[in-house]
Coordinates of C-alpha atoms and ligand atoms in Angstrom, one line a residue:
X1 CA 5.7 18.8 2.6
X2 CA 6.5 20.0 6.2
X3 CA 2.8 20.7 6.9
X4 CA 1.6 17.2 6.0
X5 CA 0.8 14.2 8.2
X6 CA 1.0 10.9 6.3
X7 CA -0.4 7.7 7.6
X8 CA 1.0 4.6 6.0
X9 CA -0.4 1.1 6.5
X10 CA 1.9 -1.9 6.2
X11 CA 4.7 0.5 7.0
X12 CA 6.9 -2.0 8.8
X13 CA 8.3 -3.8 5.8
X14 CA 8.8 -3.9 2.0
X15 CA 7.0 -1.2 -0.1
X16 CA 5.5 0.5 3.0
X17 CA 8.8 0.9 4.7
X18 CA 10.2 2.5 1.5
X19 CA 7.2 4.8 1.3
X20 CA 7.7 5.9 4.9
X21 CA 11.4 6.7 4.2
X22 CA 10.5 8.7 1.1
X23 CA 7.8 10.8 2.8
X24 CA 10.0 11.3 5.9
X25 CA 12.8 12.7 3.7
X26 CA 10.2 15.0 2.1
X27 CA 9.5 16.4 5.6
X28 CA 6.1 14.8 6.4
X29 CA 5.1 13.9 9.9
X30 CA 4.5 10.1 9.9
X31 CA 2.2 7.6 11.5
X32 CA 3.3 4.0 10.8
X33 CA 0.6 1.3 10.9
X34 CA 0.6 -2.5 10.7
X35 CA -0.2 -5.4 13.1
X36 CA 3.2 -6.0 14.6
X37 CA 4.1 -3.3 17.1
X38 CA 7.7 -4.6 17.3
X39 CA 8.2 -4.3 13.6
X40 CA 6.7 -0.8 13.5
X41 CA 8.9 0.2 16.5
X42 CA 12.0 -1.0 14.6
X43 CA 11.0 0.9 11.5
X44 CA 10.4 4.1 13.4
X45 CA 13.8 3.9 15.0
X46 CA 15.5 3.2 11.7
X47 CA 13.7 6.3 10.2
X48 CA 14.7 8.5 13.2
X49 CA 18.3 7.4 12.6
X50 CA 18.1 8.4 8.9
X51 CA 16.0 11.6 9.1
X52 CA 17.0 14.1 11.8
X53 CA 14.1 15.8 13.7
X54 CA 11.5 13.5 12.2
X55 CA 8.1 13.4 13.9
X56 CA 7.1 9.7 13.7
X57 CA 4.6 7.7 15.7
X58 CA 3.4 4.1 15.5
X59 CA -0.2 3.2 15.7
X60 CA -0.7 -0.6 15.4
X61 CA -3.9 -1.7 13.7
X62 CA -5.4 -4.7 11.9
X63 CA -6.9 -3.1 8.7
X64 CA -9.5 -5.8 8.5
X65 CA -11.0 -4.8 11.8
X66 CA -12.9 -1.4 11.7
X67 CA -12.7 -0.9 15.5
X68 CA -8.9 -1.4 15.5
X69 CA -8.5 1.0 12.5
X70 CA -10.7 3.7 14.2
X71 CA -8.8 3.5 17.4
X72 CA -5.4 3.8 15.7
X73 CA -6.6 6.7 13.5
X74 CA -7.9 8.5 16.6
X75 CA -4.5 8.0 18.3
X76 CA -2.7 9.3 15.2
X77 CA -5.0 12.4 15.0
X78 CA -4.5 13.1 18.7
X79 CA -0.7 13.0 18.4
X80 CA 0.1 14.5 15.0
X81 CA -3.1 16.1 13.8
X82 CA -5.4 15.4 10.9
X83 CA -4.1 12.9 8.3
X84 CA -3.4 14.7 5.0
X85 CA -1.9 11.7 3.2
X86 CA -3.2 8.2 3.5
X87 CA -1.3 5.4 1.9
X88 CA -3.3 2.2 1.9
X89 CA -0.4 -0.3 1.4
X90 CA -1.2 -3.2 3.9
X91 CA -1.8 -6.3 1.9
X92 CA -1.5 -10.1 1.7
X93 CA -1.2 -12.3 -1.3
X94 CA -1.9 -15.9 -0.6
X95 CA -2.1 -18.2 -3.7
X96 CA -4.2 -21.3 -4.3
X97 CA -5.9 -22.7 -7.3
X98 CA -9.6 -21.6 -7.4
X99 CA -10.8 -25.1 -6.5
X100 CA -8.9 -24.8 -3.3
X101 CA -9.8 -21.2 -2.6
X102 CA -12.1 -21.9 0.4
X103 CA -14.3 -19.2 2.0
X104 CA -11.6 -18.5 4.7
X105 CA -9.0 -17.6 2.1
X106 CA -11.5 -15.7 0.0
X107 CA -12.7 -13.5 2.8
X108 CA -9.1 -13.0 4.2
X109 CA -7.9 -11.6 0.8
X110 CA -11.0 -9.4 0.4
X111 CA -10.9 -8.3 4.1
X112 CA -7.3 -7.3 4.2
X113 CA -6.8 -5.9 0.7
X114 CA -10.1 -4.3 -0.2
X115 CA -12.2 -3.9 3.0
X116 CA -9.1 -2.8 4.9
X117 CA -8.7 0.0 2.3
X118 CA -12.3 1.0 2.8
X119 CA -11.9 0.9 6.6
X120 CA -8.9 3.2 6.6
X121 CA -10.5 5.7 4.2
X122 CA -13.6 5.8 6.3
X123 CA -11.6 6.5 9.4
X124 CA -9.3 9.1 7.9
X125 CA -11.5 11.0 5.5
X126 CA -13.5 13.3 7.8
X127 CA -10.3 14.9 9.2
X128 CA -8.7 15.0 5.8
X129 CA -11.7 16.8 4.3
X130 CA -11.9 19.2 7.2
X131 CA -8.1 20.1 6.8
X132 CA -8.6 20.5 3.0
X133 CA -11.5 22.8 3.3
X134 CA -10.0 25.5 5.6
X135 CA -11.1 28.8 4.1
X136 CA -8.2 30.7 2.5
X137 CA -6.0 27.7 2.0
X138 CA -6.6 24.2 3.3
X139 CA -4.0 21.4 3.2
X140 CA -4.7 19.2 0.1
X141 CA -5.6 15.6 0.9
X142 CA -4.1 12.6 -0.9
X143 CA -5.2 9.0 -0.9
X144 CA -2.8 6.6 -2.5
X145 CA -4.0 2.9 -2.7
X146 CA -1.2 0.4 -3.4
X147 CA -3.1 -2.0 -5.7
X148 CA -1.2 -4.2 -8.1
X149 CA -1.0 -5.2 -11.7
X150 CA -3.3 -7.9 -10.3
X151 CA -5.8 -5.0 -10.1
X152 CA -5.6 -4.5 -13.8
X153 CA -5.3 -8.0 -15.3
X154 CA -5.7 -11.7 -14.2
X155 CA -3.0 -14.0 -12.9
X156 CA -3.7 -17.8 -12.3
X157 CA -3.8 -19.2 -8.8
X158 CA -4.5 -15.9 -7.0
X159 CA -8.1 -15.4 -7.9
X160 CA -9.1 -14.0 -4.5
X161 CA -6.2 -11.5 -4.5
X162 CA -6.9 -10.5 -8.1
X163 CA -10.6 -9.9 -7.2
X164 CA -9.6 -7.8 -4.2
X165 CA -7.1 -5.7 -6.1
X166 CA -9.6 -5.1 -8.9
X167 CA -11.9 -3.9 -6.2
X168 CA -9.3 -1.5 -4.9
X169 CA -8.9 0.0 -8.4
X170 CA -12.7 0.3 -8.7
X171 CA -13.0 2.0 -5.3
X172 CA -10.2 4.4 -6.3
X173 CA -12.0 5.5 -9.5
X174 CA -15.4 5.9 -7.8
X175 CA -14.1 7.9 -4.8
X176 CA -11.9 10.1 -7.0
X177 CA -15.0 11.3 -8.7
X178 CA -16.9 11.8 -5.5
X179 CA -14.1 13.9 -3.9
X180 CA -13.0 15.7 -7.1
X181 CA -14.1 19.1 -5.9
X182 CA -13.2 18.7 -2.2
X183 CA -9.4 19.1 -2.3
X184 CA -8.6 15.4 -2.1
X185 CA -7.2 13.2 -4.9
X186 CA -7.5 9.4 -4.9
X187 CA -5.1 7.3 -7.0
X188 CA -3.9 3.7 -7.2
X189 CA -0.4 2.5 -7.9
X190 CA -0.2 -0.9 -9.5
X191 CA 3.3 -2.5 -9.0
X192 CA 4.3 -5.6 -10.9
X193 CA 6.4 -8.2 -9.0
X194 CA 8.4 -6.2 -6.5
X195 CA 11.3 -7.4 -4.4
X196 CA 9.7 -7.9 -1.0
X197 CA 8.6 -10.6 1.4
X198 CA 5.4 -11.2 -0.6
X199 CA 7.5 -12.1 -3.6
X200 CA 9.8 -14.2 -1.4
X201 CA 6.7 -16.2 -0.3
X202 CA 5.6 -16.6 -3.9
X203 CA 9.1 -17.8 -4.8
X204 CA 9.0 -20.3 -2.0
X205 CA 5.6 -21.7 -3.1
X206 CA 6.6 -22.0 -6.7
X207 CA 9.8 -23.8 -5.7
X208 CA 7.9 -26.2 -3.4
X209 CA 5.2 -26.9 -6.0
X210 CA 7.3 -27.2 -9.2
X211 CA 10.7 -28.5 -7.9
X212 CA 12.4 -25.4 -9.4
X213 CA 15.2 -23.9 -7.3
X214 CA 14.3 -20.6 -5.6
X215 CA 16.7 -18.8 -7.9
X216 CA 14.9 -20.2 -11.0
X217 CA 11.5 -19.4 -9.5
X218 CA 12.6 -15.8 -8.8
X219 CA 13.9 -15.6 -12.3
X220 CA 10.6 -16.8 -13.7
X221 CA 8.8 -14.0 -11.9
X222 CA 11.3 -11.4 -13.1
X223 CA 10.8 -12.6 -16.6
X224 CA 7.2 -11.4 -16.5
X225 CA 8.6 -7.8 -16.4
X226 CA 9.9 -6.7 -19.9
X227 CA 12.9 -5.2 -18.1
X228 CA 13.6 -8.7 -16.9
X229 CA 13.9 -7.7 -13.2
X230 CA 11.8 -7.3 -10.1
X231 CA 10.6 -3.8 -9.3
X232 CA 12.3 -2.2 -6.3
X233 CA 10.3 -0.9 -3.3
X234 CA 11.9 2.6 -3.6
X235 CA 10.6 2.9 -7.2
X236 CA 7.0 2.5 -5.9
X237 CA 7.8 5.0 -3.1
X238 CA 9.0 7.6 -5.6
X239 CA 5.6 7.5 -7.3
X240 CA 3.8 7.9 -4.0
X241 CA 5.9 11.0 -3.4
X242 CA 5.1 12.4 -6.9
X243 CA 1.4 11.9 -6.4
X244 CA 1.5 13.6 -3.0
X245 CA 3.8 16.5 -3.9
X246 CA 2.7 19.9 -5.2
X247 CA 1.8 20.0 -8.9
X248 CA 0.0 16.6 -8.9
X249 CA -3.5 18.0 -8.1
X250 CA -4.8 17.1 -11.6
X251 CA -3.9 13.5 -11.3
X252 CA -7.0 11.8 -10.0
X253 CA -8.7 8.4 -10.3
X254 CA -5.7 6.9 -12.0
X255 CA -4.4 3.3 -11.7
X256 CA -0.8 3.7 -12.6
X257 CA 1.3 0.5 -13.4
X258 CA 4.8 0.4 -12.1
X259 CA 5.9 -2.8 -13.9
X260 CA 8.6 -2.2 -16.4
X261 CA 6.0 -2.4 -19.2
X262 CA 4.3 -5.7 -18.2
X263 CA 0.8 -4.2 -18.7
X264 CA 1.5 -3.2 -22.3
X265 CA 3.4 -6.4 -23.4
Ligands
NAP1 P1 5.1 -7.1 2.7 O1 6.5 -6.7 3.0 O2 4.6 -8.4 3.1 O3 4.2 -6.0 3.3 C1 2.9 -6.2 3.7 C2 2.6 -5.3 4.9 O4 1.2 -5.4 5.2 C3 3.3 -5.8 6.2 O5 4.1 -4.8 6.7 C4 2.2 -6.3 7.1 O6 2.6 -6.0 8.4 C5 1.0 -5.5 6.6 N1 -0.2 -6.2 6.8 C6 -0.6 -7.4 6.4 N2 -1.8 -7.8 6.9 C7 -2.2 -6.7 7.6 C8 -3.4 -6.4 8.4 N3 -4.4 -7.3 8.4 N4 -3.5 -5.3 9.0 C9 -2.5 -4.4 9.0 N5 -1.3 -4.6 8.3 C10 -1.2 -5.7 7.6 O7 4.8 -7.0 1.2 P2 4.9 -5.8 0.1 O8 5.2 -6.4 -1.2 O9 5.6 -4.6 0.7 O10 3.3 -5.4 0.1 C11 2.8 -4.1 0.2 C12 1.6 -3.9 -0.7 O11 2.1 -4.0 -2.1 C13 0.5 -4.9 -0.6 O12 -0.7 -4.3 -0.7 C14 0.7 -5.8 -1.8 O13 -0.5 -6.4 -2.2 C15 1.2 -4.8 -2.8 N6 1.9 -5.3 -4.0 C16 3.1 -6.0 -3.8 C17 3.7 -6.6 -4.9 C18 4.9 -7.4 -4.8 O14 5.3 -8.1 -5.8 N7 5.7 -7.4 -3.7 C19 3.2 -6.3 -6.2 C20 2.0 -5.6 -6.3 C21 1.4 -5.1 -5.2 P3 2.1 -6.9 9.7 O15 2.4 -8.3 9.3 O16 3.0 -6.4 10.8 O17 0.7 -6.6 9.9

């Protein structure tokens, strides 16, 4: 995958950091995006230490702000060329009962998780399509949206997040059809509870609201997974690599659960 430039949002932590490592080890050039420049810088340094000769840049952006996304993508394009792999991973998952889901929370969840995905695709797609359409052998384009099992089914107390992630799955399916003959595939990965800061925040909230210890709260989330464990970030990252690697061109418009079987229980 030496000829590919991958742009990953939310690359400074959790699942995004694991995806960055996986794609770096596969030989991609990388642009790491997120709001915190310091976090991205740390991540870039960690990757350089693990993967010799890695071309990695940071391009801070707030995915909910189109101007910020456009500026970061232009910067990425100027320094490492057209983006061939876009991983829309940035996300937030704040919980509230629906009655307390005010307009601010509602719009924040939709803006970051769904509109943020739209912004990044809008900014990256023209260059990706151009690179894919070079006569005699373009570079295939890949868009991988990190949705959630919350994009496939409901969970109580996270209605705005669930609505946003269902939107991401819908966008994935529609765009996959639109781009099907243009050398770009669009797929969604739908992790179940995964061992990152987002889950740590959920554990903290459950513990505060129910009086359970954090260990019990964590166990309660792990119990949703038939394998009785949290998914690990590198397991999601491996699936991103698989979707981006040669031989995956026919996988298009899918929303693939990575959840130990939760969706079929
Ligand atoms: P995480 O460690 O909190 O990662 C979220 C990342 O998104 C952070 O690096 C954060 O960086 C970035 N981000 C948040 N708001 C942003 C914004 N407005 N603009 C740009 N970047 C932003 O949690 P994670 O679990 O790895 O989450 C990654 C993705 O997986 C999310 O889309 C999440 O919904 C999805 N997911 C997670 C789970 C789970 O159980 N952990 C399950 C299913 C799906 P900055 O704060 O620096 O911006």
